[in-house]
Short mmCIF file of C-alpha atoms in Angstrom, two decimals:
data_model
loop_
_atom_site.label_atom_id
_atom_site.label_comp_id
_atom_site.label_asym_id
_atom_site.label_seq_id
_atom_site.Cartn_x
_atom_site.Cartn_y
_atom_site.Cartn_z
CA MET A 2 181.14 29.64 44.30
CA PRO A 3 184.85 29.11 44.95
CA LEU A 4 186.22 28.64 48.41
CA THR A 5 188.05 31.62 49.92
CA PRO A 6 190.75 31.63 52.60
CA LEU A 7 188.23 33.35 54.93
CA ASP A 8 185.80 30.47 54.35
CA ILE A 9 188.51 28.03 55.41
CA HIS A 10 189.40 30.18 58.41
CA ASN A 11 185.78 30.46 59.65
CA LYS A 12 184.91 26.85 59.06
CA GLU A 13 183.81 25.13 62.24
CA PHE A 14 183.49 21.42 62.62
CA ASN A 15 181.03 19.63 64.87
CA LYS A 16 182.62 17.88 67.76
CA GLY A 17 182.18 14.23 67.97
CA PHE A 18 182.83 11.64 70.64
CA ARG A 19 186.33 10.98 69.81
CA GLY A 20 187.09 13.78 67.40
CA TYR A 21 190.31 15.16 66.03
CA ASP A 22 192.79 17.18 68.06
CA GLU A 23 191.53 20.73 67.75
CA ASP A 24 194.98 22.39 67.81
CA GLU A 25 196.30 20.03 65.18
CA VAL A 26 193.27 20.69 62.93
CA ASN A 27 193.64 24.48 63.44
CA GLU A 28 197.33 24.31 62.69
CA PHE A 29 196.64 22.33 59.53
CA LEU A 30 193.89 24.76 58.52
CA ASP A 31 196.27 27.72 59.05
CA GLN A 32 198.78 26.02 56.75
CA VAL A 33 196.03 25.36 54.17
CA ILE A 34 194.92 29.04 54.41
CA LYS A 35 198.51 30.24 53.76
CA ASP A 36 198.98 27.85 50.87
CA TYR A 37 195.56 28.67 49.45
CA GLU A 38 196.23 32.43 49.70
CA LEU A 39 199.55 31.84 47.91
CA VAL A 40 197.81 29.86 45.17
CA LEU A 41 195.17 32.57 44.80
CA ARG A 42 197.87 35.30 44.56
CA GLU A 43 199.77 33.26 42.00
CA LYS A 44 196.53 32.67 40.10
CA LYS A 45 195.79 36.42 40.11
CA GLU A 46 199.34 37.23 38.94
CA LEU A 47 199.09 34.62 36.20
CA GLU A 48 195.70 36.00 35.14
CA GLU A 49 197.22 39.51 35.00
CA GLN A 50 200.17 38.17 33.00
CA LEU A 51 197.76 36.34 30.73
CA SER A 52 195.77 39.52 30.25
CA ASP A 53 198.97 41.45 29.47
CA MET A 54 200.04 38.73 27.06
CA LYS A 55 196.63 38.80 25.39
CA ASP A 56 196.90 42.58 25.05
CA ARG A 57 200.41 42.26 23.60
CA LEU A 58 199.27 39.43 21.35
CA GLY A 59 196.40 41.62 20.16
CA HIS A 60 198.84 44.46 19.54
CA PHE A 61 201.22 42.18 17.63
CA SER A 62 198.33 40.62 15.73
CA SER A 63 197.26 44.13 14.75
CA ILE A 64 200.82 44.92 13.65
CA GLU A 65 200.98 41.62 11.74
CA GLU A 66 197.69 42.38 10.00
CA THR A 67 198.90 45.88 9.14
CA LEU A 68 202.19 44.47 7.83
CA ASN A 69 200.37 41.86 5.76
CA LYS A 70 198.14 44.54 4.28
CA SER A 71 201.21 46.69 3.62
CA ILE A 72 202.97 43.78 1.92
CA ILE A 73 199.91 43.10 -0.24
CA ILE A 74 199.65 46.78 -1.15
CA ALA A 75 203.37 46.90 -1.91
CA GLN A 76 203.10 43.77 -4.07
CA GLU A 77 200.13 45.23 -5.94
CA ALA A 78 201.97 48.53 -6.39
CA GLY A 79 205.04 46.61 -7.60
CA GLU A 80 202.94 44.68 -10.08
CA GLU A 81 201.32 47.90 -11.27
CA VAL A 82 204.73 49.54 -11.69
CA LYS A 83 205.96 46.45 -13.55
CA ARG A 84 202.90 46.47 -15.85
CA ASN A 85 203.31 50.19 -16.52
CA ALA A 86 207.04 49.74 -17.19
CA GLN A 87 206.29 46.91 -19.63
CA LYS A 88 203.67 49.04 -21.40
CA GLU A 89 206.07 51.96 -21.59
CA ALA A 90 208.86 49.69 -22.84
CA LYS A 91 206.57 48.34 -25.57
CA LEU A 92 205.63 51.88 -26.57
CA ILE A 93 209.27 52.93 -26.64
CA ILE A 94 210.20 49.90 -28.74
CA LYS A 95 207.29 50.52 -31.10
CA GLU A 96 208.26 54.19 -31.46
CA ALA A 97 211.91 53.25 -31.98
CA GLU A 98 210.96 50.72 -34.66
CA LYS A 99 208.78 53.32 -36.35
CA ASN A 100 211.58 55.87 -36.20
CA SER A 101 214.14 53.35 -37.43
CA ASP A 102 211.91 52.47 -40.38
CA ARG A 103 211.49 56.17 -41.17
CA ILE A 104 215.24 56.80 -40.85
CA VAL A 105 216.06 53.79 -43.05
CA ASN A 106 213.53 54.89 -45.67
CA GLU A 107 214.85 58.47 -45.60
CA SER A 108 218.42 57.16 -45.87
CA LEU A 109 217.51 54.94 -48.81
CA SER A 110 215.75 57.85 -50.48
CA LYS A 111 218.76 60.12 -49.93
CA ALA A 112 221.10 57.39 -51.18
CA ARG A 113 219.02 57.01 -54.35
CA LYS A 114 218.97 60.79 -54.84
CA ILE A 115 222.74 60.99 -54.36
CA ALA A 116 223.24 58.07 -56.76
CA LEU A 117 221.12 59.89 -59.38
CA GLU A 118 223.07 63.09 -58.78
CA ILE A 119 226.35 61.17 -59.19
CA GLU A 120 225.12 59.69 -62.47
CA GLU A 121 224.08 63.15 -63.65
CA LEU A 122 227.48 64.56 -62.69
CA LYS A 123 229.20 61.71 -64.55
CA LYS A 124 227.17 62.50 -67.67
CA GLN A 125 227.95 66.19 -67.35
CA SER A 126 231.66 65.47 -66.87
CA LYS A 127 231.64 63.23 -69.99
CA VAL A 128 229.93 65.97 -71.99
CA PHE A 129 232.37 68.58 -70.66
CA ARG A 130 235.34 66.33 -71.37
CA THR A 131 234.13 65.65 -74.90
CA ARG A 132 233.52 69.34 -75.60
CA PHE A 133 236.83 70.35 -74.07
CA LYS A 134 238.62 67.67 -76.09
CA MET A 135 236.93 68.90 -79.24
CA LEU A 136 237.94 72.47 -78.44
CA VAL A 137 241.55 71.47 -77.76
CA GLU A 138 241.63 69.36 -80.95
CA ALA A 139 240.21 72.28 -82.95
CA GLN A 140 242.88 74.55 -81.53
CA LEU A 141 245.56 71.96 -82.34
CA ASP A 142 244.19 71.70 -85.88
CA LEU A 143 244.51 75.47 -86.18
CA LEU A 144 248.08 75.29 -84.95
CA ASN A 145 248.93 72.40 -87.26
CA ASN A 146 247.34 74.11 -90.27
CA ASP A 147 249.62 74.96 -93.18
CA ASP A 148 248.42 78.57 -93.16
CA TRP A 149 250.99 79.32 -90.50
CA ASP A 150 253.70 78.12 -92.82
CA HIS A 151 252.42 80.37 -95.67
CA LEU A 152 252.54 83.36 -93.38
CA LEU A 153 256.18 82.73 -92.70
CA GLU A 154 256.92 82.47 -96.45
CA TYR A 155 255.85 86.03 -97.16
CA GLU A 156 258.70 88.38 -97.49
CA LEU A 157 257.96 92.01 -97.71
CA ASP A 158 260.35 94.73 -98.31
CA SER A 159 260.03 97.77 -96.11
CA THR A 160 259.93 100.01 -99.22
CA GLU A 161 257.05 98.04 -100.62
CA LEU A 162 255.26 98.48 -97.37
CA LYS A 163 255.70 102.28 -97.46
CA ALA A 164 254.49 102.42 -101.07
CA SER A 165 251.45 100.40 -100.33
CA GLU A 166 250.69 102.65 -97.38
CA ALA A 167 251.00 105.72 -99.56
CA GLU A 168 248.64 104.26 -102.12
CA ASP A 169 246.14 103.52 -99.46
CA SER A 170 246.33 107.05 -98.09
CA LEU A 171 245.75 108.59 -101.63
CA ALA A 172 242.82 106.54 -102.40
#
């Protein structure tokens, strides 16, 4: 059991033949009591401070633990978001590739169809040109025919025309 200032104050010494000066011993003991009380007060204050510091340390340790857990959760959430974004990006790329293949194939098909239509139109224009040329040539042949010249050679008298009309009306 620790010594208290009261223990020091109540301590009595046996008197011997040539003992110490009682006043000097009492004075020294009073000084020891004061110093001891001061040490005990300081010890109590330090213990209170230590207790406060332990409480604060516990509080900060709790905060640190919470922050560490939060950081771990945030990292896991970040990784999950990253994985999901990568999956979504792969799906988007795959869909885009599929669409691009479809678009390219449709474009090639349309280009082939247009090329066939162009060839068909070329054939039709050749046929039309040939027929039109033949028609124009036939018309030119008619114009260049000597029959036109024979028509111009006929000379009819107006009296002959009236006689031939009269004959036609009698018959």
